[in-house]
Structures are given as C-alpha cells and as structure tokens.
CSV table of C-alpha atoms and ligand atoms in Angstrom, one decimal:
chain,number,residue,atom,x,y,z
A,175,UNK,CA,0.0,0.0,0.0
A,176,UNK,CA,1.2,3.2,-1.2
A,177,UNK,CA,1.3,5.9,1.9
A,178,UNK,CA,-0.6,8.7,-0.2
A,179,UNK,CA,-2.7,6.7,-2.3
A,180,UNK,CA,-5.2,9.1,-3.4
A,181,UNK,CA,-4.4,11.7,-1.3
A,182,UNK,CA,-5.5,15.1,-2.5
A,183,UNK,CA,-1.9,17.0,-1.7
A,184,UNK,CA,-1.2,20.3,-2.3
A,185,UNK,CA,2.3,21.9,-2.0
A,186,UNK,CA,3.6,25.5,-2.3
A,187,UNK,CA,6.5,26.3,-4.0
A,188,UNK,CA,6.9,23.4,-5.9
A,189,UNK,CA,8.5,24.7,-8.6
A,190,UNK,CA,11.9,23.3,-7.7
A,191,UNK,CA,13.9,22.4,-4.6
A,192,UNK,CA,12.4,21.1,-1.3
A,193,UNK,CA,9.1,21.5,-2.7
A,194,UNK,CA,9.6,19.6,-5.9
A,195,UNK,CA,11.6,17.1,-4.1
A,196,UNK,CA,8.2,16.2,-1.9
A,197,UNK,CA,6.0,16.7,-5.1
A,198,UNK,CA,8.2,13.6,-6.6
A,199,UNK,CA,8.3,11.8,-3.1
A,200,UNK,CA,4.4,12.3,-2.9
A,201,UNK,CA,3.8,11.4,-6.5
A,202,UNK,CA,5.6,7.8,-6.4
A,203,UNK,CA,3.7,7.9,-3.2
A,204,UNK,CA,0.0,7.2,-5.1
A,205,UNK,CA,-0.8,11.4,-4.4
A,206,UNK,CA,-3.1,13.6,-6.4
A,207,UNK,CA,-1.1,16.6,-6.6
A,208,UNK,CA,-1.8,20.4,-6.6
A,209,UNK,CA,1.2,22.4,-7.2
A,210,UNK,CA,1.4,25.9,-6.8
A,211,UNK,CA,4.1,28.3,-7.2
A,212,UNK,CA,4.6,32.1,-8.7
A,213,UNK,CA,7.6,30.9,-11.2
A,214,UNK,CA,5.4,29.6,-13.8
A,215,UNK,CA,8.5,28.0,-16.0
A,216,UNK,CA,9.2,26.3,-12.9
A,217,UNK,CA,5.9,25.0,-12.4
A,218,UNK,CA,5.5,23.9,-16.1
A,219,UNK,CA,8.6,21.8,-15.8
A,220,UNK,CA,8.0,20.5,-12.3
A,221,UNK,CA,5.2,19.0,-13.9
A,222,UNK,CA,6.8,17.8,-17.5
A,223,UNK,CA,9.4,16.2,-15.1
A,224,UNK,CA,6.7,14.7,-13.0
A,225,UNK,CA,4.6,13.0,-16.0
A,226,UNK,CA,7.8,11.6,-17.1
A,227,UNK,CA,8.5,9.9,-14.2
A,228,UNK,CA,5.1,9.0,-12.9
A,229,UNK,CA,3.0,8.7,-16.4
A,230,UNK,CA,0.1,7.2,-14.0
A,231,UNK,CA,0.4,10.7,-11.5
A,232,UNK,CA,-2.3,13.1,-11.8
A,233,UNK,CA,-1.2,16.7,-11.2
A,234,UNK,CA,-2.2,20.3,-11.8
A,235,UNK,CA,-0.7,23.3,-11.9
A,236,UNK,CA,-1.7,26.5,-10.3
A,237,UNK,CA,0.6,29.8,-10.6
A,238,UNK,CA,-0.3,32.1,-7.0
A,239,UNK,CA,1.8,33.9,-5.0
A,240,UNK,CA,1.5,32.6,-1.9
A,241,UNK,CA,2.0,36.4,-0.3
A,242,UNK,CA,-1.0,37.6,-1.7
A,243,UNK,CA,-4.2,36.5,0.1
A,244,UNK,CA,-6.3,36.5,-2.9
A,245,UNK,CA,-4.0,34.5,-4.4
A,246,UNK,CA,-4.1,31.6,-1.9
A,247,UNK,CA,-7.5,31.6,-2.2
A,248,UNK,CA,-7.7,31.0,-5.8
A,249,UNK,CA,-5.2,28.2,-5.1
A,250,UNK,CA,-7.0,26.3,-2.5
A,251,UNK,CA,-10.5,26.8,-4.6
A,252,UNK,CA,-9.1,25.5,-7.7
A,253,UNK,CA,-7.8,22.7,-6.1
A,254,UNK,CA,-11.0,21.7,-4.5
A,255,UNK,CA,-12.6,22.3,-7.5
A,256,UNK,CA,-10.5,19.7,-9.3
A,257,UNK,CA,-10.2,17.0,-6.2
A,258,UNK,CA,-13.2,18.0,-4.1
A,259,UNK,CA,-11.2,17.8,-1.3
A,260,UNK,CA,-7.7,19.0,0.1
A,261,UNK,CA,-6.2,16.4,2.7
A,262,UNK,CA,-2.3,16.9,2.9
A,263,UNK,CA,-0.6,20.6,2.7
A,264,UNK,CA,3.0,21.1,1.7
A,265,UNK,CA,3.2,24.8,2.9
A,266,UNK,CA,6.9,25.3,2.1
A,267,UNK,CA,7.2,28.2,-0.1
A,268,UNK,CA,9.9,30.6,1.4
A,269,UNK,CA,12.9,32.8,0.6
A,270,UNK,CA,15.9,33.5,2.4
A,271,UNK,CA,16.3,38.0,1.6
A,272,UNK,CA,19.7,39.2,1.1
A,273,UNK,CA,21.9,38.6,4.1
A,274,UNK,CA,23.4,41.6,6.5
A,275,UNK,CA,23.4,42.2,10.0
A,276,UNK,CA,20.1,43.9,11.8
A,277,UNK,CA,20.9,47.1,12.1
A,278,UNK,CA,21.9,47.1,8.7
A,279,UNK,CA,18.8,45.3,7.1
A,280,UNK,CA,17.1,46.9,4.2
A,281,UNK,CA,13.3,47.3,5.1
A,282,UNK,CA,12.1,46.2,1.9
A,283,UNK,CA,13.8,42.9,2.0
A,284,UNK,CA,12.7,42.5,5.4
A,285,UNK,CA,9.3,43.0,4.9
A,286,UNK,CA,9.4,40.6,1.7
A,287,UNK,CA,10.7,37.7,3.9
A,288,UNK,CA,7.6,38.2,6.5
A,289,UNK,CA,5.2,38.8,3.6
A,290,UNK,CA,6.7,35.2,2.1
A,291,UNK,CA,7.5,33.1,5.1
A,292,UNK,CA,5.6,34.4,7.8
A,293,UNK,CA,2.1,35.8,6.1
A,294,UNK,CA,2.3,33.2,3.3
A,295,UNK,CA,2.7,30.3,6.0
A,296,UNK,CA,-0.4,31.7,7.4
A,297,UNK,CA,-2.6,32.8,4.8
A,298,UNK,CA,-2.7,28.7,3.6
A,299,UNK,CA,-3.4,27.7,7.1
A,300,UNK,CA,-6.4,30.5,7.1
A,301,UNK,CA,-8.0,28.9,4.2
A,302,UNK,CA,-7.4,24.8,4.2
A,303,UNK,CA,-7.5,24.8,7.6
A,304,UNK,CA,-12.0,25.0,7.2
A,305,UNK,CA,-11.9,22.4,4.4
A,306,UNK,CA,-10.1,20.3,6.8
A,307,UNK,CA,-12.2,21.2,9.4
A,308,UNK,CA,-15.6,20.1,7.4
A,309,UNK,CA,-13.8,16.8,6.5
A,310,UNK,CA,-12.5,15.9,9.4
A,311,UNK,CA,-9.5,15.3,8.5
A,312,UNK,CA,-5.9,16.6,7.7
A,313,UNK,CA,-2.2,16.9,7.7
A,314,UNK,CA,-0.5,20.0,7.4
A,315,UNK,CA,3.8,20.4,7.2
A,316,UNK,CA,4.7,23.8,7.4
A,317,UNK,CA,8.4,24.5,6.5
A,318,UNK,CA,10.3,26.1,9.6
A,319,UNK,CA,14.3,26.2,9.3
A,320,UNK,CA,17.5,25.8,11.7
A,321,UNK,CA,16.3,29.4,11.6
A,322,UNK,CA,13.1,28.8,13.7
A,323,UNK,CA,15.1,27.2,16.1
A,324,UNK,CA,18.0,29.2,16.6
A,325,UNK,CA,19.8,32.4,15.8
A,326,UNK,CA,21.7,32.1,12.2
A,327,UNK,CA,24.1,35.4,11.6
A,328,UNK,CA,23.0,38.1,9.1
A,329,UNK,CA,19.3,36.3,8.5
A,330,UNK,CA,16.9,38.7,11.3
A,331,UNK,CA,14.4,38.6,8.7
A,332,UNK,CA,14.2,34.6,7.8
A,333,UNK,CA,14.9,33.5,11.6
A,334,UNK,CA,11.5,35.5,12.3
A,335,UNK,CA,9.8,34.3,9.9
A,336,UNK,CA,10.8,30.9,10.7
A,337,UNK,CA,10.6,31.0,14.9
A,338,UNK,CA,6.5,32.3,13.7
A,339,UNK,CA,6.2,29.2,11.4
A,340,UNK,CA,7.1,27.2,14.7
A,341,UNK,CA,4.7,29.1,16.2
A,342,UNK,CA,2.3,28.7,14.2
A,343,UNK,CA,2.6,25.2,13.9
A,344,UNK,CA,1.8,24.8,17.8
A,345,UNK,CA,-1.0,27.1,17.8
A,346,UNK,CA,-2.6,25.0,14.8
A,347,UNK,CA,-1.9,21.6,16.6
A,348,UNK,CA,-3.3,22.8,19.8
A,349,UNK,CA,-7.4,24.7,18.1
A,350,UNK,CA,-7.6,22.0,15.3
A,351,UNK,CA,-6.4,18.8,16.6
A,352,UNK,CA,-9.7,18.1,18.0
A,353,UNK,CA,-10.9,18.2,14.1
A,354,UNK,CA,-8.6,15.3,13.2
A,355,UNK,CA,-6.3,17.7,12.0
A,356,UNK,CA,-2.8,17.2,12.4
A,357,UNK,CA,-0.1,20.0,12.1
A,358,UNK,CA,3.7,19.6,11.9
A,359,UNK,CA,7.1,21.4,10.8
A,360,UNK,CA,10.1,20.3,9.2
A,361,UNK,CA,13.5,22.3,10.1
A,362,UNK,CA,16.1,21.7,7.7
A,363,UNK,CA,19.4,22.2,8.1
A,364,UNK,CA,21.6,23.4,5.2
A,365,UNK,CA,20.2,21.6,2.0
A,366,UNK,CA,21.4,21.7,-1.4
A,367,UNK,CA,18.6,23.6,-3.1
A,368,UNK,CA,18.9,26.9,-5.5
A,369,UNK,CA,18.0,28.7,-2.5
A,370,UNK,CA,20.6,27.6,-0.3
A,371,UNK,CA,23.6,27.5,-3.4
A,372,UNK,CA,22.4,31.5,-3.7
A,373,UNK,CA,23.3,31.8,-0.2
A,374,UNK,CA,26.7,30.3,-1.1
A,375,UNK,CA,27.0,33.1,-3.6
A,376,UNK,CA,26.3,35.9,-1.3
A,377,UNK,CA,28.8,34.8,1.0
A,378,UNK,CA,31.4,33.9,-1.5
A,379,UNK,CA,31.0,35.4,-5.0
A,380,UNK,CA,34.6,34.2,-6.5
A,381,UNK,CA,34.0,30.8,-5.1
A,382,UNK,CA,30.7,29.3,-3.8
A,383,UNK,CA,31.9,25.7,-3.6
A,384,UNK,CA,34.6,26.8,-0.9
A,385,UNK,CA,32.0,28.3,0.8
A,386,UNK,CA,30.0,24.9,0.7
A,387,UNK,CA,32.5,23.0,2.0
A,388,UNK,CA,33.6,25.2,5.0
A,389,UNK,CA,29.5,25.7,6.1
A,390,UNK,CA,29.2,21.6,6.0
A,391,UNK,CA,32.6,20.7,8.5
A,392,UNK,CA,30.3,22.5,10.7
A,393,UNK,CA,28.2,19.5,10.1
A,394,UNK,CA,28.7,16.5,12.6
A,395,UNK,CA,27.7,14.5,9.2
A,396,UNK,CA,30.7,16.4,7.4
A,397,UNK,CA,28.2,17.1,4.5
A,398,UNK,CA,25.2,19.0,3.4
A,399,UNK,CA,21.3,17.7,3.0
A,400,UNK,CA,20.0,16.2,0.0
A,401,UNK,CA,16.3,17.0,-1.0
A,402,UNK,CA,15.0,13.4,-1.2
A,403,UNK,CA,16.4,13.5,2.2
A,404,UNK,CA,14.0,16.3,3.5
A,405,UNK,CA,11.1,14.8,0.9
A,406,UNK,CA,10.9,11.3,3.0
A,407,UNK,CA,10.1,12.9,6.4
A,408,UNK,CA,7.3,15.1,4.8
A,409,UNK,CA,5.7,12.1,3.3
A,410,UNK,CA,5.9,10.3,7.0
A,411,UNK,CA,4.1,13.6,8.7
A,412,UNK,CA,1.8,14.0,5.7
A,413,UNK,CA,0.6,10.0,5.8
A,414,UNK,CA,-1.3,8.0,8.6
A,415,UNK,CA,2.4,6.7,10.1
A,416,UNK,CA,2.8,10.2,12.1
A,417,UNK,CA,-1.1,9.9,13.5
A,418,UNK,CA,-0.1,10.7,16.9
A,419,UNK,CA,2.9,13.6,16.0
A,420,UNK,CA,1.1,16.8,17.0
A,421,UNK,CA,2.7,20.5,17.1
A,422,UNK,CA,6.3,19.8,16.5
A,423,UNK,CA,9.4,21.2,14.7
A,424,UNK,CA,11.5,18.4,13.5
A,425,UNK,CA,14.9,19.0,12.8
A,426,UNK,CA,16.3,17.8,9.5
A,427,UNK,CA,19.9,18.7,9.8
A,428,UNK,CA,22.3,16.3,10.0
A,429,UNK,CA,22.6,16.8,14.3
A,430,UNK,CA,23.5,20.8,13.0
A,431,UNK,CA,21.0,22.6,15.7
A,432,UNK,CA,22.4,20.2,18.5
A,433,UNK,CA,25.4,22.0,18.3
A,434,UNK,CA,26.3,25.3,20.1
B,86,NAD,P1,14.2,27.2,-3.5
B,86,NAD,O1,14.4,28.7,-3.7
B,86,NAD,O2,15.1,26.2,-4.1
B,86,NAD,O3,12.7,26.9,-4.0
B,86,NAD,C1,11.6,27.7,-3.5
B,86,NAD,C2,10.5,27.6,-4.5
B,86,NAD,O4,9.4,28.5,-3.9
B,86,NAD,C3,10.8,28.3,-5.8
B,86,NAD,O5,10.2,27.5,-6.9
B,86,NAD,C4,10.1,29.6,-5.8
B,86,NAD,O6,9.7,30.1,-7.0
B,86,NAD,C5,8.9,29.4,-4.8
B,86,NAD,N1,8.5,30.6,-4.2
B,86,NAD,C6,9.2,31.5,-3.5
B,86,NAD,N2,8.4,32.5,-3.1
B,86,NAD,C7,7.2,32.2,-3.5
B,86,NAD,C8,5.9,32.9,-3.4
B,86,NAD,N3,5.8,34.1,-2.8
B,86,NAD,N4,4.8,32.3,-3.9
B,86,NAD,C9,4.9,31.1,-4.6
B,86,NAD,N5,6.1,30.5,-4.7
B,86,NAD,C10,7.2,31.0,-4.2
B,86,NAD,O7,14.1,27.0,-2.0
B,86,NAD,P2,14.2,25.7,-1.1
B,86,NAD,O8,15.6,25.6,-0.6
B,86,NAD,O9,13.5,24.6,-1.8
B,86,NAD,O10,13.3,26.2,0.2
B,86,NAD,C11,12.0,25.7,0.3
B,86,NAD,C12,11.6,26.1,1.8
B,86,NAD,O11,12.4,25.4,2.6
B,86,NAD,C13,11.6,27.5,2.1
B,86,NAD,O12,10.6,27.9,3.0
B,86,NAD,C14,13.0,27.6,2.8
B,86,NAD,O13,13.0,28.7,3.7
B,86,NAD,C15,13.0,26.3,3.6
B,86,NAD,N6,14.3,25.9,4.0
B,86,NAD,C16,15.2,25.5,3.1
B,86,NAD,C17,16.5,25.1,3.5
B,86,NAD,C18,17.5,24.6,2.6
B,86,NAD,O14,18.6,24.4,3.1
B,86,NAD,N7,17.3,24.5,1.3
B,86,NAD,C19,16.8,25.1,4.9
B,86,NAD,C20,15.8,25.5,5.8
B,86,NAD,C21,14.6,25.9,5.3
C-alpha cells in the first residue's frame, strides 16, 4: 500500500527544490497533486518532469503567490474544484532576503521575507485549515528552518519568519487537533537547493563551492542535505504513520542545531 494513495496533496513552492523534491516523493507515493508556485517556468517543468516519471500521477498546476491572500484563495479553490477535497498541505514556499546584520537590514527585503515566510505560512493555514475542518480530516507540514530554532548570523528577517512558522505550527496543533487535523514542521538544516547555493553566492561570490564546503565541516555528518532526504520525512508527517505527531518542529539537519 502506497502511503498517499489518493491523497488530495497540495504543496507550495513546488517549482523546484524542497518543494519539488516532496512533489516527486508524494507522487511515487500514489498522491493527487496540486502544485502551486509564482515561477510559472518552474511550475510547467516541475510538472513535464513529473509525467515523465510517474506517467500514472495526476497533477495540476496553479501559478499564485503565496503572499497575496487573494491569491491563496484562488489556489486552494481550484484545487477543491478539481479533487473535491484537500487532505495533505505542503506549505513550504519561502525565501531567504539578502543577508546583512540587523541594524543594517534593508526594510524592503525585510518585509518581503515576512510577507513570504511568515504571512504566506499563514494565509494557507487561514484557508485549508475550514476544508479540513468540514472533512475531518488533515495533515499539514509547514516549513520552519534551523532558523526557527536558533539564531543564524545576518538572517533577522528569515529567523523570524521561521521561529513564527514554529509558532504557528503549535498554535494550529493545539485549536484543530480536535478536528482530526494534524499539524507539523520540518527544520532543515543546510540543503542543497537553488535557495541555499544562492546563499553560497552571497557569501562567497569568487568561489561558492569553498564556501559549501567550510559551512558543511560545521556538520557532525561532514556534508550538506540532499532533497530526497528532507522529501521522505514530509511524506511520514503528511501520511497516517505520524497519527499521533502533533505541534512539532522536526529538525532535519544532519545533528547541526544540537550544536552550540
Ligand atoms: P528554492 O528557492 O530552491 O525553491 C523555492 C520555491 O518556492 C521556488 O520554486 C520559488 O519560485 C517558490 N516561491 C518562493 N516564493 C514564493 C511565493 N511568494 N509564492 C509562490 N512560490 C514561491 O528554496 P528551497 O531551498 O527549496 O526552500 C523551500 C523552503 O524550505 C523555504 O521555506 C525555505 O526557507 C525552507 N528551507 C530550506 C532550507 C535549505 O537548506 N534549502 C533550509 C531550511 C529551510
């Protein structure tokens, strides 16, 4: 038995890295897939990719940013409208915002990051969570960081966001639980995605891969994530195996946010 099968899934930021990492997972899982992201020649190859791989997968596409509150609606009704029902959420879409200390911090980017992490997080909660409600049933993974955990230098904007998604996450486990709706996080460590190789860039322009391999001996695994590693423990806390996991922020790091 597939751990999906037929599960109505959708996931933000799907485009590429963590997200289309779980869409892949979810999809050789037996999922129905809604996958939403503002990078529309993202989205379109996300899903050429994913009808290659899994011919029998069926998957739309829906191109919202999930900042915009109108635009989260639209995503969640047109989803319902094709699958009638919503029972897994992937809420992962994030940036990282230029990195500089907080005093420093240019407004604008900071209040992209909370628009993104932080509002964006929350307006999908705001509108699957009643779906759920009416059926009963749900799973939601919202995507915290290391950042939600602990400090990380020149990020004030993204560890904010990210502590709030952890937040959030609580909040949600502790009003809806009672409605058979279950709500997790995920807190990855450094993994390679375009997000994190940009971050590379910023801190070394002239050579990023130096940069990679200094951040992972910080590692106690001596190496950075893989996305397929992060994509497994979503489909766990998205399927019936994680039942009884309720309001937590599960590190995904390699040990990293043991350290001190
Ligand atoms: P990524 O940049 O590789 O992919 C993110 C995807 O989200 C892109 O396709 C992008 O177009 C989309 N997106 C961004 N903003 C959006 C918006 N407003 N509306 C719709 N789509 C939007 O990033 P990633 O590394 O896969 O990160 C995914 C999530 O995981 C983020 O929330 C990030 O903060 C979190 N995270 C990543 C890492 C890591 O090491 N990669 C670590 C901790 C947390």
């Amino acid at each position: 038995m597939k751990k999906l099968e037929n599960k109505v899934i959708v996931i933000t930021g799907a485009g590429m890295g963590l997200g289309l990492a779980a869409a892949k997972e979810a999809a050789k899982n037996g999922a129905l897939l809604s996958l939403v992201d503002y990078n529309e020649k993202a989205l379109n190859e996300a899903k050429q990719g994913l009808s290659e791989e899994y011919p029998e997968a069926k998957v739309i596409t829906i191109a919202a940013d999930v900042s915009k509150e109108a635009e989260v609606k639209k995503y969640v009704d047109e989803t319902v409208k094709a699958f009638g029902r919503i029972d897994g959420f992937y809420n992962n879409a994030g940036i990282e915002g230029k990195q500089a200390l907080m005093a420093d911090y240019d407004l604008e980017v900071f209040r992209k990051v909370i628009d993104i992490n932080l509002m964006g997080v929350f307006y999908g909660m705001r509108y699957i969570i009643p779906i759920m409600q009416q059926q009963q049933y749900g799973r939601i993974v919202n995507v915290a960081s290391v950042g939600g955990i602990r400090g990380v230098m020149n990020q004030t904007p993204y560890v904010a966001s990210k502590h709030a998604v952890s937040g959030m996450t609580k909040n949600a486990a502790l009003e809806y639980g009672k409605h058979g709706i279950i709500t997790n996080a995920i807190a990855p460590g450094a993994i390679l995605t375009p997000m994190v190789a940009e971050a590379f860039r910023q801190v070394n322009p002239d050579d990023p891969k130096k940069a990679e391999s200094e951040y992972a001996q910080f590692n106690p695994t001596k190496r950075l994530g893989l996305p397929e590693e992060v994509a497994r423990v979503v489909i766990f806390l998205l399927s019936e195996d994680s039942s009884y996991v309720n309001g937590q922020t599960i590190a995904v790091d390699g040990g990293q946010s043991n350290a001190y």
